[in-house]
Amino acid sequence: MTTTISHVRKCVPSTMVTYGTQLASRTGDFVREVDGMGREVDAVANGWKGEAASAASVRAVGEKLSANYIDEVAGRIAQYFASFGLQLDLTKTSLLTVVDNEAAAAGMKVADDGTVTAPKYPGSPFLASLMQAKLDGQATDFQTRIQALLKSFADDEDKAAGSINKGVEGLQVLAKSPGAAMPQLPPLEPLHSTDGRYEIGPPHAPNLPHNDTFLYNTKEGGFDDWLNKQKWQAKLAAGEAFTDLDDATSLYRHYWDNDGKPMKFDYAEAYNEDPSIKQAVDYEIGRSAVAADQFVRAGNKNFQMNGKPIGVGSDPNAPYPKTENWQKAVGGYQQYSHSNVRVEGNRVIMDVTVEAQDYYNFDKGKSDIATGASDAENGRFAEIGWAKPFESHGSLTRTVSWEVGHPPSTATVDSGSDPERNPGREDRSDNRDSGDGKRMPDNDRDTGRSRPK
């Protein structure tokens, strides 16, 4: 289904919320009345004997059961109205903000279907062509955002109509057959941000797919494998003693532990040391703030929020790590966030935790970026059961605040939650590769291992 800007303007989703609230309160009154009727039938049945008394009791149970189901169905319909009303109102507000404020301020012409046309830039042909290209690019960006919001509004309208109709059909079934089973109804959907990436709810971790191309302990080892092991063990020892690959060597040594136990890495240190990882984290915090601000403007004051994962290394806003240490330690991985959000006066305060999930293994057909070494060499050790892949993870928490309606476009950090310095573990005592070059970064005490003496 497609929709138009004028259609969205005419819609008043807040009336759905009001109706849902009223319906919920009236449902409670109705159920109390039916329950009272059931108690009266029971009281009469207590004075009866034999089959007539049994029949009366069955009728009383049937009425109560029917009332409970009617209560559930009517209550669910009320929730459909309220939740979809909030969602549609959020999308409408976001759409009209782009159309009436952002695009209008940039001089753009917006058609009813969301097509955006840039103004013509006057002046000399050469300068005009350069500036026109820039304006056309801005128009394309506005059009993409507007048409995505139109689609989201139309999709949610369809879902709302479908869910409410299913609920009404359920009530009709119960009206004809009071003893019927509970109707199957669509689940309630949590409130989500207009980009679909964030929703209100408690934290939950996404599934981490495992894709082993070197299957563990499926082949026999030989003397050549033993020689190759000595070579890589020597490289590991050298890396631990003389290079800046402290995190990479820590995870690689755990690969040789051969127990497959999950391992934690210091994501705050990665943020300090690798510009690509910093960009990925800042991007996540910025998008989280935009989503949280939307939820606040929809009427939420104190809530938890979840974000869907993105692939660091495959998402254009979250490029592959740049430093050799973190290329080897985590490479490409999943990143997501969960937040606690509260409103104090006209200010939003968000405690956001950015999580990183990885699966440490080696892949056929790939090679190390810095050295060109084939993954097959180390993947072979898993195949013969000498080293084992494992899950790894890290997290950092930041507090971000802003005035309602003005979320930061980049991470504006008020405070952090990094543990105190962890000397003798991951970071070099000579301060090389130590973030700002003046002191060692705060280390997570649960990560890494003691450095060789």
XYZ file of C-alpha atoms in Angstrom:
453
model
C 0.000 0.000 0.000
C 1.227 3.524 -0.855
C 0.098 6.718 0.862
C 0.546 10.455 0.476
C 1.619 13.363 2.632
C -1.879 14.879 2.489
C -3.359 11.604 3.729
C -0.995 11.574 6.690
C -1.829 15.211 7.491
C -5.537 14.386 7.675
C -5.014 11.421 10.006
C -5.261 12.086 13.744
C -3.675 8.996 15.342
C -4.026 10.462 18.844
C -7.770 9.718 18.663
C -6.885 6.020 18.404
C -4.977 6.286 21.672
C -7.899 8.054 23.369
C -10.401 5.481 22.106
C -8.168 2.598 23.182
C -7.944 4.033 26.716
C -11.718 4.489 26.911
C -12.391 0.997 25.577
C -10.048 -0.534 28.139
C -11.876 1.152 31.018
C -15.333 0.120 29.730
C -14.186 -3.463 29.261
C -13.374 -3.640 32.951
C -16.884 -2.412 33.873
C -18.483 -4.993 31.580
C -16.491 -7.895 33.014
C -17.369 -6.892 36.567
C -21.080 -6.975 35.643
C -20.825 -10.410 33.999
C -18.888 -11.775 36.974
C -21.666 -10.538 39.260
C -24.230 -12.385 37.159
C -22.160 -15.538 37.420
C -22.052 -15.316 41.226
C -25.853 -14.921 41.355
C -26.328 -18.080 39.270
C -23.961 -19.965 41.601
C -25.940 -18.808 44.627
C -29.185 -20.089 43.127
C -27.541 -23.365 42.088
C -26.490 -24.050 45.692
C -30.161 -24.556 46.615
C -30.833 -27.019 43.817
C -30.357 -30.781 43.664
C -29.581 -33.262 40.931
C -29.138 -32.706 37.213
C -30.771 -29.254 37.188
C -28.180 -27.987 39.683
C -25.339 -29.416 37.549
C -26.727 -27.763 34.433
C -26.965 -24.413 36.212
C -23.386 -24.683 37.471
C -22.145 -25.493 33.962
C -23.927 -22.414 32.649
C -22.319 -20.279 35.348
C -18.852 -21.589 34.501
C -19.526 -20.988 30.801
C -20.581 -17.408 31.455
C -17.480 -16.712 33.528
C -15.200 -18.324 30.948
C -16.844 -16.356 28.172
C -16.496 -13.142 30.185
C -12.793 -13.799 30.742
C -12.203 -14.377 27.035
C -14.301 -11.357 26.099
C -12.242 -9.365 28.563
C -8.998 -10.555 26.970
C -10.159 -9.942 23.405
C -11.677 -6.533 24.117
C -8.593 -5.612 26.113
C -6.362 -6.645 23.225
C -8.404 -4.541 20.807
C -7.969 -1.583 23.158
C -4.220 -2.202 23.138
C -4.187 -2.355 19.328
C -5.823 1.074 19.146
C -3.461 2.588 21.717
C -0.177 1.063 20.487
C -0.779 1.598 16.776
C -2.060 5.094 17.510
C 1.206 5.941 19.265
C 3.239 4.417 16.444
C 1.346 6.265 13.701
C 1.515 9.531 15.634
C 5.292 9.136 16.022
C 5.718 8.510 12.296
C 3.428 11.399 11.366
C 5.377 13.796 13.587
C 8.703 12.673 12.111
C 7.393 12.940 8.535
C 5.971 16.434 8.905
C 9.124 17.604 10.678
C 11.143 16.654 7.596
C 8.590 18.038 5.106
C 7.572 21.285 6.833
C 10.800 22.170 8.639
C 13.943 20.579 7.231
C 13.073 20.355 3.524
C 11.228 23.675 3.522
C 14.153 25.441 5.210
C 16.445 24.089 2.478
C 14.167 25.518 -0.216
C 13.011 22.116 -1.458
C 9.704 21.486 -3.211
C 7.977 18.363 -1.881
C 5.251 16.666 -3.924
C 2.382 14.806 -2.276
C 3.937 11.415 -3.089
C 7.203 12.435 -1.389
C 9.163 13.352 -4.521
C 11.571 16.192 -3.707
C 12.842 18.761 -6.229
C 15.741 21.068 -5.450
C 15.609 24.786 -6.284
C 17.584 26.015 -9.283
C 20.881 27.615 -8.368
C 21.472 30.917 -10.173
C 24.764 32.362 -11.406
C 27.572 31.397 -13.764
C 27.157 28.028 -15.476
C 30.265 26.483 -13.903
C 29.464 27.491 -10.315
C 25.765 26.825 -10.821
C 26.422 23.263 -12.020
C 28.566 22.495 -8.970
C 26.078 23.938 -6.494
C 23.131 22.383 -8.328
C 24.692 18.941 -7.965
C 24.982 19.540 -4.223
C 21.363 20.679 -3.969
C 20.173 17.709 -6.032
C 22.036 15.390 -3.661
C 20.288 16.992 -0.686
C 16.938 16.596 -2.448
C 17.622 12.898 -3.002
C 18.419 12.448 0.697
C 15.200 14.223 1.731
C 13.176 12.160 -0.742
C 14.616 8.891 0.576
C 13.736 9.817 4.161
C 10.246 11.109 3.320
C 9.248 8.139 1.185
C 10.566 5.707 3.807
C 8.364 7.407 6.417
C 5.353 7.297 4.066
C 5.881 3.574 3.575
C 6.246 3.035 7.314
C 2.982 4.911 7.957
C 1.136 2.886 5.307
C 2.515 -0.415 6.616
C 1.470 0.383 10.174
C -1.998 1.450 9.024
C -2.397 -1.940 7.333
C -1.165 -3.776 10.423
C -3.499 -1.781 12.674
C -6.543 -2.506 10.489
C -5.669 -6.196 10.248
C -5.122 -6.592 13.997
C -8.281 -4.709 14.991
C -10.400 -6.649 12.470
C -9.068 -9.948 13.851
C -10.037 -8.827 17.345
C -13.555 -7.863 16.254
C -13.965 -11.235 14.514
C -12.957 -12.895 17.785
C -15.614 -10.972 19.696
C -18.241 -12.010 17.148
C -17.296 -15.665 17.602
C -17.625 -15.365 21.400
C -20.979 -13.576 21.043
C -22.380 -16.524 19.033
C -20.653 -19.249 21.095
C -19.945 -18.126 24.689
C -18.053 -21.320 25.442
C -15.745 -21.057 22.416
C -11.982 -21.241 22.788
C -9.832 -18.128 23.022
C -9.440 -16.703 19.470
C -5.989 -16.558 17.910
C -5.021 -12.880 17.761
C -2.006 -11.072 16.271
C 0.678 -10.263 18.867
C 1.173 -6.731 20.099
C 4.130 -5.008 18.478
C 6.413 -2.830 20.614
C 6.762 0.838 19.755
C 9.635 1.193 17.273
C 11.624 4.105 15.895
C 10.802 5.413 12.442
C 13.908 3.759 10.962
C 12.768 0.395 12.383
C 16.049 -0.162 14.226
C 15.000 0.544 17.822
C 12.101 -0.559 19.972
C 10.986 -0.106 23.536
C 11.683 -3.108 25.762
C 14.239 -4.754 28.080
C 17.715 -5.682 26.805
C 18.127 -8.838 24.752
C 21.098 -10.089 22.751
C 20.677 -10.959 19.070
C 21.652 -14.357 17.744
C 25.288 -14.628 16.690
C 25.554 -16.852 13.606
C 28.454 -19.311 13.569
C 29.895 -20.155 10.194
C 32.816 -22.529 10.663
C 34.506 -23.281 7.361
C 37.178 -25.319 9.162
C 35.187 -27.874 11.155
C 36.641 -28.670 14.541
C 38.380 -32.019 15.076
C 37.353 -33.538 11.736
C 40.820 -34.414 10.359
C 44.017 -36.144 11.442
C 47.182 -34.170 12.188
C 50.712 -35.051 11.090
C 54.356 -34.079 11.488
C 53.999 -31.109 9.124
C 51.195 -29.788 11.330
C 53.454 -30.098 14.371
C 56.176 -28.075 12.602
C 53.621 -25.453 11.595
C 52.429 -25.258 15.182
C 55.952 -24.449 16.362
C 56.128 -21.626 13.804
C 52.861 -20.045 14.918
C 53.578 -20.499 18.614
C 56.888 -18.670 18.050
C 55.015 -15.861 16.260
C 52.617 -15.652 19.191
C 55.459 -15.375 21.714
C 57.138 -12.693 19.630
C 53.895 -10.784 19.294
C 53.342 -10.839 23.045
C 56.855 -9.653 23.814
C 57.785 -7.126 21.151
C 54.777 -5.718 19.261
C 51.667 -3.682 19.887
C 49.328 -6.607 19.205
C 48.376 -7.015 22.864
C 44.663 -7.677 22.330
C 45.184 -9.725 19.174
C 47.691 -12.018 20.863
C 45.455 -12.383 23.933
C 42.582 -13.717 21.818
C 44.890 -15.794 19.616
C 46.401 -17.486 22.681
C 42.866 -18.329 23.859
C 42.295 -19.960 20.463
C 45.183 -22.273 21.396
C 43.654 -22.906 24.840
C 41.389 -25.230 22.821
C 38.430 -25.068 25.200
C 36.060 -22.868 23.169
C 35.029 -20.823 26.209
C 33.657 -17.333 25.500
C 36.130 -14.510 26.093
C 35.660 -10.828 26.835
C 37.691 -8.077 25.169
C 38.030 -4.437 26.210
C 35.673 -2.515 23.935
C 36.475 0.787 25.649
C 40.128 0.263 24.781
C 39.166 -0.587 21.198
C 37.170 2.672 21.080
C 40.217 4.614 22.272
C 42.698 2.965 19.929
C 40.918 2.294 16.634
C 39.312 5.186 14.692
C 36.956 2.880 12.772
C 35.653 1.275 15.964
C 35.204 4.751 17.450
C 33.216 5.761 14.355
C 31.006 2.675 14.676
C 30.297 3.295 18.369
C 29.619 7.010 17.862
C 27.243 6.160 15.015
C 25.321 3.746 17.240
C 25.065 6.264 20.074
C 23.894 9.002 17.706
C 21.193 6.803 16.143
C 20.089 5.648 19.603
C 19.679 9.251 20.711
C 17.496 10.068 17.685
C 15.278 7.037 18.409
C 15.051 7.820 22.131
C 14.029 11.399 21.336
C 11.240 10.090 19.093
C 9.948 7.861 21.897
C 10.069 10.746 24.365
C 8.080 13.000 21.998
C 5.545 10.154 21.715
C 4.897 10.490 25.452
C 7.356 8.038 27.039
C 9.209 9.395 30.063
C 11.102 6.480 31.612
C 11.812 3.421 29.497
C 14.258 0.825 28.204
C 15.172 0.590 24.543
C 16.819 -2.011 22.284
C 18.662 -1.563 19.001
C 19.033 -4.075 16.174
C 22.578 -5.204 15.292
C 24.666 -3.842 12.453
C 27.703 -5.485 10.893
C 30.880 -3.572 11.684
C 33.006 -3.999 8.583
C 30.008 -4.407 6.270
C 27.911 -1.327 7.139
C 29.103 1.905 5.441
C 28.679 3.795 8.722
C 30.709 1.238 10.653
C 33.894 0.472 8.675
C 36.325 -2.389 9.265
C 38.897 -1.758 12.030
C 41.979 0.133 10.858
C 44.614 -0.905 13.391
C 46.376 -4.236 12.959
C 45.770 -5.090 16.611
C 41.996 -4.828 16.333
C 41.836 -6.258 12.816
C 43.374 -9.408 14.222
C 41.471 -9.313 17.531
C 37.910 -8.868 16.224
C 37.894 -7.979 12.507
C 34.281 -7.758 11.368
C 31.687 -8.226 14.133
C 28.133 -7.457 15.253
C 27.354 -4.285 17.199
C 24.082 -3.357 18.905
C 22.922 -1.282 21.862
C 20.424 -1.124 24.716
C 19.575 1.956 26.735
C 17.846 3.285 29.821
C 16.158 6.598 29.047
C 14.573 9.116 31.403
C 13.263 12.668 31.119
C 14.108 15.329 33.684
C 12.280 18.553 32.925
C 12.988 19.372 29.294
C 16.115 17.230 29.160
C 16.528 13.619 28.001
C 19.183 11.518 29.725
C 20.200 8.232 28.111
C 22.524 5.614 29.587
C 23.452 3.628 26.488
C 25.448 0.406 26.437
C 27.022 -0.495 23.107
C 27.715 -4.214 22.776
C 30.091 -6.002 20.415
C 29.723 -9.699 19.564
C 32.195 -11.737 17.551
C 33.043 -15.328 16.758
C 36.793 -15.887 16.705
C 37.664 -18.285 13.915
C 39.426 -18.499 10.550
C 37.710 -18.621 7.161
C 38.575 -20.451 3.967
C 39.631 -18.166 1.157
C 40.589 -15.275 3.441
C 43.949 -13.948 4.575
C 45.394 -11.560 7.152
C 45.292 -7.921 5.997
C 48.641 -6.880 7.467
C 50.766 -9.947 6.653
C 48.889 -11.712 3.869
C 49.055 -15.004 5.796
C 46.311 -17.396 4.670
C 43.557 -18.194 7.177
C 43.918 -21.798 6.069
C 47.125 -22.158 8.117
C 45.371 -21.439 11.406
C 42.056 -22.942 10.350
C 43.917 -26.228 9.908
C 44.675 -26.306 13.658
C 40.918 -26.298 14.382
C 40.300 -29.093 11.867
C 42.787 -31.372 13.606
C 41.494 -30.453 17.083
C 44.496 -28.480 18.380
C 42.812 -25.051 18.617
C 39.156 -24.139 18.973
C 37.014 -21.182 17.806
C 35.080 -19.285 20.476
C 32.646 -16.436 20.993
C 34.043 -13.094 22.127
C 32.307 -9.973 23.315
C 32.862 -6.512 24.741
C 30.801 -3.513 25.820
C 31.029 0.092 26.909
C 28.478 2.382 28.531
C 28.094 6.122 28.041
C 25.657 8.757 29.314
C 24.302 11.191 26.740
C 21.879 14.066 27.340
C 20.083 16.669 25.245
C 17.057 18.948 25.205
C 13.847 17.288 24.012
C 13.610 17.594 20.249
C 17.337 18.206 19.731
C 19.178 14.868 19.909
C 22.908 14.959 19.127
C 23.924 13.875 15.639
C 27.177 12.484 17.042
C 28.144 11.043 20.403
C 28.183 13.840 23.000
C 29.365 11.975 26.052
C 28.681 13.228 29.567
C 30.351 10.343 31.352
C 31.571 6.794 30.929
C 31.708 3.558 32.882
C 35.137 2.204 32.007
C 36.836 0.223 34.777
C 40.037 1.504 36.343
C 43.426 0.908 34.748
C 44.436 -2.722 34.554
C 48.271 -2.600 34.634
C 50.290 -5.544 33.405
C 47.570 -6.862 31.166
C 46.586 -5.418 27.833
C 48.290 -2.070 27.480
C 52.011 -1.457 27.242
C 53.743 0.081 30.236
C 55.697 2.353 27.848
C 52.386 3.952 26.731
C 52.723 2.956 23.071
C 49.329 2.621 21.416
C 47.687 3.918 24.590
C 44.887 6.060 23.258
C 45.791 9.683 23.956
C 49.548 9.019 24.344
C 49.666 10.499 27.847
C 48.307 7.696 29.973
C 47.193 4.141 29.597
C 43.484 3.761 28.734
C 41.167 2.519 31.442
C 41.195 -1.240 31.173
C 38.503 -3.772 31.848
C 39.827 -6.048 34.605
C 37.915 -8.993 33.174
C 39.817 -8.959 29.880
C 43.222 -10.006 28.622
C 45.945 -11.851 30.471
C 49.229 -10.966 32.129
C 51.927 -9.876 29.681
C 55.157 -11.883 29.512
C 57.905 -10.581 31.792
